C-alpha cells in the first residue's frame, strides 16, 4: 500500500490515552455510537458485521460507527495501521490478545465458582497470565521498531508500568505463591467409607510397583480398556473437603493466597491496558479483512484526506462489501476509477440497467466512510474528502404506514436531506423520481441539482436522465458500459464520458431483430 506522510511531531509518552484516539474527549460517544443512517444503503452494515464477527466480546461496532473529525486524527490511525503491517508486531499483539482473553475467561470462571479455595486458584492463574503477557509485550515494544505516535506512546507507558512498584509487587506475589503452592504434596488415605489427608512423607509410589510387577505379562500393544474420566471444572463435595484439609495443613501459604485474592479482586488489571487490548482489535479486524481480499489481487491504499480541498480521486476502486462476497466465492471483482477536480463536484452516472451504477455509487460512499475511520480504502492513488455527514437516497419499497405515495416519499426524503446538508456533506442519490413521467422527473431533478450545486456539495447521482450531466461546470458525466459487440452484456465498468442518451433496450431489440421495422418485415413475409 502507498505511503502516507506522518507528522513529525510526537506526543510525550505520558500523554498516552488511547490507541484509537489522540484525544478521546473529542469522541465521548464512540463506545456506544449507533449505526450511521447511510450504512444500510452503502452495505457497510454487512462489512461491519463481517469485521466484528468472532470479536463480540470487544464490542467494536461503536468504534466503526464513529467518524473522525480531524485530519491529524486520521493520520494517527494510519501510522498505527502501518506499524501493524509488520508481521512481528502483529503476531506479538495477537499473542497478547489471546493471553488477555484467557485471563478474562479465568476471571469469569472464578466469579462463577462457589468454593472459595477454587476461586482463589483460578484468580491466581488469571493474574499470572496477565503479568506474563504484559511483561512480554513491554519487552518487545521496548526494543524499538514501532514508528507511530500511538504505539510509541503505548510502549513508553507500558515500560513505565512494568517497572512500577505496583506491577513488580503484583508479579512477585504471584511468583511466590506459585512457587510455594508447587511445594504442596499430600497423601489421601481411604479408611472404610472415609478418608484422611496428611503431608506427603516420601511414601512409596505403589502405582510404579504395580506396573513393574505386571510388565512381564504385557504382550505387544494391547488394547487400552481404561475409561477417560471427565475433568469437570466444578469440584464435588469430596474434592472440596480434601482441598479444605490440605489448606489446613499449610495454613500460612493458603492464608497468603486468600489475602491476595481479597486485596486484588476488582483492582487489577490496569484500565489502560484493558482498553488497549480492546481497541487494538479495531485495527487487527480490518487488517485481516484486507488480507483476504489482497490475496485475490485487490489493492488497498492510505488515502490523502483533506477537510478543505474537495478534489477526490481513486484508481481501481471497488465495493468492499460485494468484493468480500465475490472473493469468498471465487468470483471476479470489477474495479473502477473516478475523479473530481477544480470546480467539479457531481458525478452523474447513467447507462443501462444492471450495469454497475449502484455498485459504483456505493463504492464512492464506502471509501469516504472508511477514510473517515482512519483506515486504508479499496483502490489505489486515493484522495478523499473529510465530510461532515453522508446522506443517501436509495430506492425503497413503499411504506403503507406513512400514507405517502412513491413520488411524495421521494420528495419528503430529498427535502430532509437538502435541509440538513452543509457544504461539508456528501450526497448519494440513486434513481430518484422514477415513479413519475420523464418530464416531471427532469423538472424535479434539475431543481434538486440546482440546490446541490448552490450548496457546493460533493454528490454522486445515478439517474436515467442523462441531461443532468450537462447542467454546468460542476457536473461530470460517467456511463456504465456494455460490450460493443454484444450490447446486452454488461462490463460493469463505469467510465468518464459523455452520456449518449442511447436506449439500450433498443440496441438489444436490434440485435435480436425485434424492432418495429424488422417485425413488420417478418410479418409481411
Coordinates of C-alpha atoms in Angstrom, one line a residue:
X1 CA 0.0 0.0 0.0
X2 CA 1.1 3.5 -0.7
X3 CA 2.9 5.5 2.0
X4 CA 1.2 8.2 4.0
X5 CA 3.2 11.2 5.2
X6 CA 3.2 11.2 9.0
X7 CA 3.5 14.4 11.1
X8 CA 7.0 14.7 12.6
X9 CA 5.7 15.9 15.9
X10 CA 5.4 13.2 18.6
X11 CA 3.4 13.3 21.8
X12 CA 5.0 12.8 25.2
X13 CA 4.8 9.1 26.4
X14 CA 2.8 10.2 29.5
X15 CA 0.1 11.5 27.1
X16 CA -1.0 8.1 26.0
X17 CA -4.7 7.7 26.4
X18 CA -6.0 5.5 23.6
X19 CA -4.6 3.6 20.6
X20 CA -7.6 4.8 18.6
X21 CA -8.0 8.4 19.6
X22 CA -5.3 11.1 20.2
X23 CA -7.9 13.0 22.2
X24 CA -10.6 10.6 23.5
X25 CA -12.6 13.5 24.9
X26 CA -13.4 14.6 21.3
X27 CA -15.3 11.4 20.8
X28 CA -17.2 10.8 24.1
X29 CA -19.9 8.6 22.5
X30 CA -17.6 6.4 20.5
X31 CA -18.1 3.3 22.5
X32 CA -21.9 3.3 22.2
X33 CA -22.4 5.1 18.8
X34 CA -25.2 3.8 16.8
X35 CA -25.1 2.9 13.1
X36 CA -25.0 5.9 10.7
X37 CA -28.0 6.3 8.5
X38 CA -26.1 5.8 5.4
X39 CA -24.6 2.4 6.3
X40 CA -27.6 0.3 5.2
X41 CA -27.8 1.9 1.7
X42 CA -24.0 1.6 1.3
X43 CA -24.0 -2.1 2.5
X44 CA -21.4 -1.1 5.1
X45 CA -23.6 -2.7 7.8
X46 CA -22.6 -6.0 6.1
X47 CA -18.9 -5.1 6.2
X48 CA -19.1 -4.1 9.8
X49 CA -20.8 -7.4 10.7
X50 CA -18.0 -9.3 9.0
X51 CA -15.3 -7.2 10.7
X52 CA -16.7 -7.8 14.2
X53 CA -17.7 -11.5 13.7
X54 CA -15.9 -13.5 16.3
X55 CA -14.9 -10.4 18.3
X56 CA -18.2 -9.8 20.1
X57 CA -16.5 -9.6 23.5
X58 CA -14.7 -6.4 22.3
X59 CA -17.8 -4.5 21.4
X60 CA -16.2 -2.8 18.4
X61 CA -19.2 -1.6 16.5
X62 CA -19.3 1.8 18.2
X63 CA -15.8 2.5 17.0
X64 CA -16.6 1.5 13.4
X65 CA -19.7 3.8 13.6
X66 CA -17.6 6.9 14.7
X67 CA -16.1 9.0 12.0
X68 CA -13.1 11.1 12.9
X69 CA -13.4 14.9 12.5
X70 CA -9.8 15.9 12.2
X71 CA -7.2 15.1 9.5
X72 CA -4.4 14.5 12.1
X73 CA -6.6 12.0 13.9
X74 CA -6.8 10.1 10.7
X75 CA -3.0 10.3 10.3
X76 CA -2.7 8.9 13.9
X77 CA -4.5 5.8 12.8
X78 CA -2.7 5.5 9.5
X79 CA 0.6 5.4 11.4
X80 CA -0.6 2.6 13.7
X81 CA -2.0 0.6 10.7
X82 CA 1.4 0.8 9.0
X83 CA 3.1 -0.4 12.2
X84 CA 0.8 -3.4 12.3
X85 CA 1.7 -4.3 8.7
X86 CA 4.9 -5.6 10.3
X87 CA 4.3 -9.4 10.8
X88 CA 6.4 -9.5 14.0
X89 CA 4.4 -6.7 15.8
X90 CA 1.1 -8.1 14.5
X91 CA 1.9 -11.6 15.7
X92 CA 3.0 -10.3 19.1
X93 CA -0.2 -8.2 19.5
X94 CA -2.3 -11.2 18.6
X95 CA -0.5 -13.4 21.1
X96 CA -1.0 -10.7 23.8
X97 CA -4.7 -10.6 22.9
X98 CA -5.0 -14.3 23.2
X99 CA -3.4 -14.2 26.7
X100 CA -5.7 -11.4 27.8
X101 CA -8.7 -13.4 26.5
X102 CA -7.5 -16.4 28.6
X103 CA -7.2 -14.1 31.6
X104 CA -10.8 -12.9 31.2
X105 CA -12.0 -16.5 31.0
X106 CA -10.3 -17.3 34.2
X107 CA -11.8 -14.3 35.9
X108 CA -15.3 -15.1 34.7
X109 CA -14.8 -18.7 35.8
X110 CA -13.6 -17.6 39.2
X111 CA -16.7 -15.5 39.6
X112 CA -18.9 -18.4 38.8
X113 CA -17.3 -20.9 41.3
X114 CA -18.8 -21.3 44.7
X115 CA -15.9 -22.8 46.6
X116 CA -13.5 -20.2 47.9
X117 CA -10.2 -22.1 47.5
X118 CA -11.0 -22.9 43.9
X119 CA -12.0 -19.3 43.2
X120 CA -8.6 -18.2 44.6
X121 CA -6.8 -20.7 42.4
X122 CA -8.5 -19.6 39.2
X123 CA -7.9 -15.9 40.1
X124 CA -4.2 -16.6 40.8
X125 CA -3.9 -18.1 37.3
X126 CA -5.6 -15.1 35.8
X127 CA -3.2 -12.7 37.4
X128 CA -0.2 -14.8 36.4
X129 CA -1.4 -14.9 32.8
X130 CA -1.8 -11.1 32.8
X131 CA 1.6 -10.4 34.3
X132 CA 3.3 -12.7 31.8
X133 CA 1.7 -11.2 28.7
X134 CA 2.1 -7.6 29.8
X135 CA 5.8 -8.1 30.6
X136 CA 6.4 -9.9 27.3
X137 CA 4.7 -7.2 25.2
X138 CA 6.6 -4.5 27.1
X139 CA 9.9 -6.2 26.4
X140 CA 9.1 -6.5 22.7
X141 CA 8.0 -2.9 22.3
X142 CA 10.9 -1.5 24.3
X143 CA 13.3 -2.9 21.6
X144 CA 12.0 -0.2 19.2
X145 CA 10.8 -0.8 15.7
X146 CA 7.4 1.0 16.1
X147 CA 7.2 4.3 14.4
X148 CA 3.6 5.5 15.1
X149 CA 2.9 8.1 17.7
X150 CA 0.3 5.8 19.2
X151 CA 2.4 2.7 19.5
X152 CA 5.4 4.7 20.7
X153 CA 3.4 6.3 23.4
X154 CA 1.8 3.0 24.5
X155 CA 5.3 1.4 24.5
X156 CA 6.6 4.1 26.8
X157 CA 3.6 3.8 29.1
X158 CA 4.0 0.0 29.2
X159 CA 7.7 0.2 30.1
X160 CA 6.9 2.6 32.9
X161 CA 4.0 0.4 34.1
X162 CA 6.0 -2.8 34.2
X163 CA 8.8 -1.0 36.1
X164 CA 6.4 0.5 38.6
X165 CA 6.4 -0.8 42.2
X166 CA 2.7 -1.7 41.9
X167 CA 3.3 -4.1 39.0
X168 CA 6.6 -5.5 40.4
X169 CA 4.8 -6.2 43.7
X170 CA 1.9 -7.9 41.9
X171 CA 4.2 -10.1 39.9
X172 CA 6.4 -11.1 42.8
X173 CA 3.4 -12.1 44.9
X174 CA 2.2 -14.3 42.0
X175 CA 5.6 -15.9 41.6
X176 CA 6.0 -16.5 45.3
X177 CA 2.5 -18.0 45.7
X178 CA 3.0 -20.3 42.6
X179 CA 6.4 -21.4 43.9
X180 CA 5.0 -22.1 47.4
X181 CA 2.0 -23.9 46.1
X182 CA 4.3 -26.1 44.0
X183 CA 5.8 -27.4 47.2
X184 CA 2.5 -28.7 48.5
X185 CA 2.4 -32.5 48.3
X186 CA -0.1 -34.6 50.2
X187 CA -1.5 -38.1 50.5
X188 CA -5.1 -39.2 50.8
X189 CA -5.7 -42.4 52.8
X190 CA -9.0 -44.2 52.3
X191 CA -10.3 -45.5 55.7
X192 CA -13.5 -47.6 55.4
X193 CA -16.1 -45.1 53.9
X194 CA -14.0 -42.1 54.9
X195 CA -10.5 -40.7 54.2
X196 CA -7.6 -38.9 55.9
X197 CA -5.3 -36.3 54.4
X198 CA -1.7 -35.7 55.6
X199 CA 1.5 -34.3 54.2
X200 CA 3.5 -36.4 51.8
X201 CA 6.3 -38.1 53.7
X202 CA 8.2 -40.0 50.9
X203 CA 5.6 -42.8 50.9
X204 CA 6.1 -45.4 48.3
X205 CA 4.5 -44.8 44.9
X206 CA 2.7 -48.1 44.5
X207 CA 1.5 -47.4 41.1
X208 CA 5.0 -47.7 39.8
X209 CA 5.5 -51.1 41.6
X210 CA 2.2 -52.4 40.2
X211 CA 3.2 -51.5 36.7
X212 CA 6.6 -53.2 37.1
X213 CA 5.0 -56.4 38.5
X214 CA 2.6 -56.8 35.6
X215 CA 5.1 -55.7 32.9
X216 CA 6.1 -59.3 32.3
X217 CA 2.5 -60.2 31.2
X218 CA 2.5 -57.5 28.6
X219 CA 2.3 -58.9 25.0
X220 CA 2.6 -56.4 22.2
X221 CA 0.4 -53.3 22.1
X222 CA -2.7 -54.5 24.0
X223 CA -5.9 -52.6 23.7
X224 CA -6.4 -49.9 26.3
X225 CA -9.7 -50.5 28.1
X226 CA -9.3 -47.6 30.5
X227 CA -12.1 -45.1 30.5
X228 CA -11.3 -41.4 30.5
X229 CA -12.8 -39.5 33.4
X230 CA -14.3 -36.1 32.7
X231 CA -12.2 -33.3 34.1
X232 CA -15.0 -31.1 35.5
X233 CA -14.2 -27.5 36.4
X234 CA -16.6 -27.6 39.4
X235 CA -15.4 -29.7 42.3
X236 CA -17.6 -32.2 44.0
X237 CA -18.1 -32.2 47.8
X238 CA -15.3 -34.9 48.3
X239 CA -12.8 -32.9 46.4
X240 CA -13.7 -29.7 48.2
X241 CA -13.2 -31.5 51.6
X242 CA -9.8 -32.8 50.5
X243 CA -8.7 -29.3 49.5
X244 CA -10.0 -27.9 52.7
X245 CA -7.9 -30.4 54.7
X246 CA -4.9 -29.6 52.5
X247 CA -5.3 -25.9 53.2
X248 CA -5.3 -26.6 57.0
X249 CA -2.0 -28.5 56.6
X250 CA -0.4 -25.4 55.0
X251 CA -2.3 -22.5 56.7
X252 CA 0.4 -19.9 56.0
X253 CA 0.5 -20.5 52.2
X254 CA -3.2 -20.7 51.8
X255 CA -3.7 -17.7 54.1
X256 CA -1.5 -15.6 51.8
X257 CA -3.5 -16.8 48.8
X258 CA -6.7 -15.8 50.5
X259 CA -5.3 -12.3 51.3
X260 CA -4.0 -11.9 47.8
X261 CA -7.5 -12.7 46.4
X262 CA -9.2 -10.3 48.7
X263 CA -6.8 -7.4 48.1
X264 CA -6.6 -7.8 44.3
X265 CA -10.1 -8.8 43.3
X266 CA -11.7 -6.0 41.4
X267 CA -8.5 -3.9 41.4
X268 CA -6.5 -5.5 38.6
X269 CA -6.0 -5.3 35.6
X270 CA -4.9 -1.8 34.7
X271 CA -7.6 0.1 32.8
X272 CA -5.4 1.5 30.0
X273 CA -4.1 -2.0 29.2
X274 CA -7.6 -3.4 29.1
X275 CA -8.6 -0.5 26.8
X276 CA -5.6 -1.1 24.5
X277 CA -6.4 -4.8 24.3
X278 CA -9.9 -4.0 23.2
X279 CA -9.2 -1.1 20.9
X280 CA -6.3 -2.7 19.0
X281 CA -8.8 -5.2 17.7
X282 CA -10.2 -2.4 15.6
X283 CA -7.0 -2.5 13.5
X284 CA -6.5 -6.3 13.6
X285 CA -10.0 -6.9 12.4
X286 CA -9.7 -4.6 9.4
X287 CA -6.2 -5.9 8.6
X288 CA -7.5 -9.4 8.4
X289 CA -10.4 -8.3 6.2
X290 CA -8.0 -6.6 3.8
X291 CA -5.6 -9.6 3.7
X292 CA -8.4 -11.9 2.4
X293 CA -9.1 -9.5 -0.5
X294 CA -5.5 -8.7 -1.2
X295 CA -4.9 -12.5 -1.7
X296 CA -7.2 -12.3 -4.8
X297 CA -5.3 -9.4 -6.2
X298 CA -7.3 -6.4 -4.9
X299 CA -5.5 -3.3 -3.7
X300 CA -5.9 -1.0 -0.7
X301 CA -4.2 2.3 -0.1
X302 CA -3.9 5.0 2.6
X303 CA -5.9 8.0 1.2
X304 CA -4.7 11.5 1.2
X305 CA -7.6 13.1 3.2
X306 CA -8.5 16.8 3.2
X307 CA -11.1 18.7 5.1
X308 CA -10.8 21.7 2.7
X309 CA -9.9 20.5 -0.8
X310 CA -12.9 18.8 -2.5
X311 CA -10.8 17.2 -5.2
X312 CA -11.3 13.5 -5.0
X313 CA -9.7 10.6 -6.9
X314 CA -9.3 6.9 -6.9
X315 CA -7.9 4.2 -9.2
X316 CA -9.2 0.6 -9.2
X317 CA -11.8 1.3 -6.5
X318 CA -14.2 -1.4 -5.6
X319 CA -17.3 -2.1 -3.5
X320 CA -15.8 -3.7 -0.3
X321 CA -19.0 -5.5 0.7
X322 CA -19.5 -7.0 -2.7
X323 CA -15.8 -7.8 -3.1
X324 CA -15.8 -9.8 0.2
X325 CA -18.6 -12.0 -1.1
X326 CA -17.1 -12.5 -4.5
X327 CA -13.7 -13.2 -3.1
X328 CA -15.1 -15.9 -0.8
X329 CA -17.0 -17.5 -3.8
X330 CA -14.1 -17.2 -6.2
X331 CA -15.9 -14.5 -8.3
X332 CA -14.4 -11.7 -10.3
X333 CA -14.3 -8.2 -8.8
X334 CA -14.6 -5.3 -11.3
X335 CA -12.9 -2.1 -10.2
X336 CA -13.5 1.5 -11.4
X337 CA -11.8 4.9 -11.4
X338 CA -13.3 8.3 -10.5
X339 CA -12.0 11.9 -10.2
X340 CA -13.4 15.3 -9.4
X341 CA -11.1 18.2 -9.7
X342 CA -11.2 22.0 -9.9
X343 CA -14.9 23.2 -9.7
X344 CA -16.2 19.7 -10.4
X345 CA -18.4 18.4 -7.6
X346 CA -21.1 16.0 -9.0
X347 CA -20.7 12.6 -10.7
X348 CA -23.8 12.0 -12.8
X349 CA -23.9 8.2 -13.6
X350 CA -26.1 6.9 -16.4
X351 CA -26.2 3.9 -18.6
X352 CA -28.1 0.6 -18.9
X353 CA -29.9 -1.2 -16.1
X354 CA -27.9 -3.8 -14.1
X355 CA -24.7 -2.2 -15.4
X356 CA -22.9 -1.5 -12.1
X357 CA -24.2 2.1 -11.5
X358 CA -25.5 1.5 -8.0
X359 CA -22.4 -0.5 -7.0
X360 CA -20.3 2.4 -8.2
X361 CA -22.2 4.9 -6.1
X362 CA -21.9 2.6 -3.1
X363 CA -18.1 2.3 -3.7
X364 CA -17.8 6.1 -3.6
X365 CA -19.7 6.4 -0.3
X366 CA -17.9 3.4 1.3
X367 CA -14.5 4.8 0.5
X368 CA -15.3 8.1 2.2
X369 CA -16.7 6.4 5.2
X370 CA -13.7 4.1 5.6
X371 CA -11.3 7.1 5.1
X372 CA -13.1 8.9 7.9
X373 CA -12.4 6.0 10.2
X374 CA -8.6 6.3 9.5
X375 CA -8.5 3.1 7.6
X376 CA -7.0 2.1 4.2
X377 CA -9.6 2.2 1.4
X378 CA -10.2 -0.1 -1.6
X379 CA -8.3 1.2 -4.5
X380 CA -5.0 3.0 -5.5
X381 CA -3.9 6.6 -5.6
X382 CA -6.8 7.7 -3.5
X383 CA -7.6 11.2 -2.4
X384 CA -10.8 11.8 -0.5
X385 CA -12.8 14.5 1.4
X386 CA -13.3 14.5 5.1
X387 CA -17.0 15.0 5.2
X388 CA -19.4 16.1 7.9
X389 CA -22.2 13.8 7.0
X390 CA -23.0 11.4 4.2
X391 CA -26.7 11.5 3.0
X392 CA -28.0 8.7 0.8
X393 CA -31.2 8.3 -1.1
X394 CA -31.7 4.8 -2.4
X395 CA -35.0 3.4 -3.7
X396 CA -37.1 1.8 -1.1
X397 CA -40.4 -0.1 -1.1
X398 CA -43.4 2.0 -0.3
X399 CA -44.3 2.2 3.3
X400 CA -48.0 1.9 3.7
X401 CA -47.9 3.1 7.2
X402 CA -46.9 6.7 6.2
X403 CA -49.8 7.0 3.7
X404 CA -47.4 8.6 1.1
X405 CA -47.1 7.6 -2.5
X406 CA -43.7 6.9 -4.1
X407 CA -43.2 10.3 -5.5
X408 CA -44.3 12.1 -2.4
X409 CA -41.9 9.9 -0.3
X410 CA -39.0 10.8 -2.7
X411 CA -39.8 14.5 -2.3
X412 CA -40.0 14.3 1.5
X413 CA -36.7 12.4 1.8
X414 CA -34.9 14.7 -0.6
X415 CA -36.2 17.8 1.2
X416 CA -35.0 16.4 4.5
X417 CA -31.5 15.8 3.0
X418 CA -31.2 19.3 1.5
X419 CA -32.5 21.0 4.7
X420 CA -29.8 19.3 6.7
X421 CA -26.9 19.3 4.3
X422 CA -24.0 21.7 4.6
X423 CA -21.1 22.4 2.3
X424 CA -19.2 19.6 4.1
X425 CA -21.8 17.0 3.3
X426 CA -21.7 14.3 0.6
X427 CA -24.9 13.3 -1.1
X428 CA -25.5 10.0 -3.0
X429 CA -28.7 9.8 -5.0
X430 CA -29.7 6.5 -6.6
X431 CA -32.6 6.6 -9.2
X432 CA -35.0 9.1 -7.7
X433 CA -38.3 10.3 -9.1
X434 CA -38.7 7.0 -11.1
X435 CA -42.4 6.9 -10.4
X436 CA -43.4 9.9 -12.4
X437 CA -43.2 11.0 -16.0
X438 CA -39.9 11.8 -17.7
X439 CA -40.9 15.4 -18.0
X440 CA -41.7 15.8 -14.3
X441 CA -38.7 13.8 -13.2
X442 CA -36.5 16.0 -15.3
X443 CA -38.0 19.2 -13.8
X444 CA -37.7 18.0 -10.2
X445 CA -34.2 16.6 -10.7
X446 CA -33.0 19.9 -12.1
X447 CA -34.4 21.8 -9.2
X448 CA -32.7 19.4 -6.7
X449 CA -29.5 19.6 -8.7
X450 CA -29.5 23.4 -8.6
X451 CA -29.8 23.3 -4.8
X452 CA -26.9 20.8 -4.6
X453 CA -24.7 23.0 -6.7
X454 CA -25.5 26.1 -4.7
X455 CA -24.6 24.3 -1.5
X456 CA -21.3 23.2 -3.2
X457 CA -21.9 19.5 -2.2
X458 CA -19.9 16.6 -3.4
X459 CA -22.5 14.3 -5.0
X460 CA -22.9 11.0 -6.9
X461 CA -26.3 10.9 -8.8
X462 CA -27.3 7.7 -10.5
X463 CA -30.0 8.6 -13.0
X464 CA -31.8 7.7 -16.3
X465 CA -31.9 11.4 -17.1
X466 CA -28.7 12.0 -19.0
X467 CA -29.4 15.7 -19.4
X468 CA -28.4 16.2 -15.8
X469 CA -24.8 15.6 -16.7
X470 CA -24.8 18.8 -18.8
X471 CA -26.2 21.3 -16.3
X472 CA -23.0 23.1 -15.6
X473 CA -19.3 23.1 -14.8
X474 CA -19.8 21.2 -11.6
X475 CA -21.2 18.1 -13.2
X476 CA -19.2 15.2 -14.7
X477 CA -20.8 12.5 -16.8
X478 CA -20.0 8.9 -16.1
X479 CA -21.5 6.0 -18.0
X480 CA -21.8 2.3 -17.3
X481 CA -20.6 0.4 -20.4
X482 CA -21.6 -2.6 -22.4
X483 CA -19.7 -4.9 -24.7
X484 CA -19.7 -3.1 -28.1
X485 CA -20.1 -6.5 -29.8
X486 CA -22.9 -7.6 -27.5
X487 CA -25.0 -4.7 -26.1
X488 CA -26.9 -7.0 -23.7
X489 CA -23.6 -7.9 -22.0
X490 CA -22.6 -5.6 -19.1
X491 CA -19.0 -4.9 -18.4
X492 CA -19.7 -3.3 -15.0
X493 CA -17.1 -0.7 -15.9
X494 CA -18.2 2.9 -15.2
X495 CA -16.1 5.4 -17.3
X496 CA -15.9 9.1 -17.6
X497 CA -17.6 10.0 -20.9
X498 CA -20.4 12.0 -22.4
X499 CA -23.8 10.4 -21.9
X500 CA -25.2 9.4 -25.3
X501 CA -28.9 9.1 -24.3
X502 CA -29.0 5.8 -26.2
X503 CA -31.7 3.4 -25.5
X504 CA -30.0 0.1 -24.6
X505 CA -33.3 -1.7 -24.8
X506 CA -33.5 -0.6 -28.5
X507 CA -30.0 -1.9 -29.1
X508 CA -30.9 -5.3 -27.7
X509 CA -34.1 -5.3 -29.8
X510 CA -31.9 -4.6 -32.9
X511 CA -29.6 -7.4 -32.1
X512 CA -32.4 -9.9 -31.9
X513 CA -34.5 -8.5 -34.8
X514 CA -37.3 -7.2 -32.6
X515 CA -37.5 -3.6 -33.7
X516 CA -40.8 -2.4 -35.2
X517 CA -39.4 -2.3 -38.7
X518 CA -37.9 -5.8 -38.5
X519 CA -41.1 -7.2 -37.1
X520 CA -43.1 -5.6 -39.9
X521 CA -40.8 -7.1 -42.5
X522 CA -41.1 -10.5 -41.0
X523 CA -44.9 -10.3 -40.6
X524 CA -45.1 -9.0 -44.2
X525 CA -43.2 -12.0 -45.5

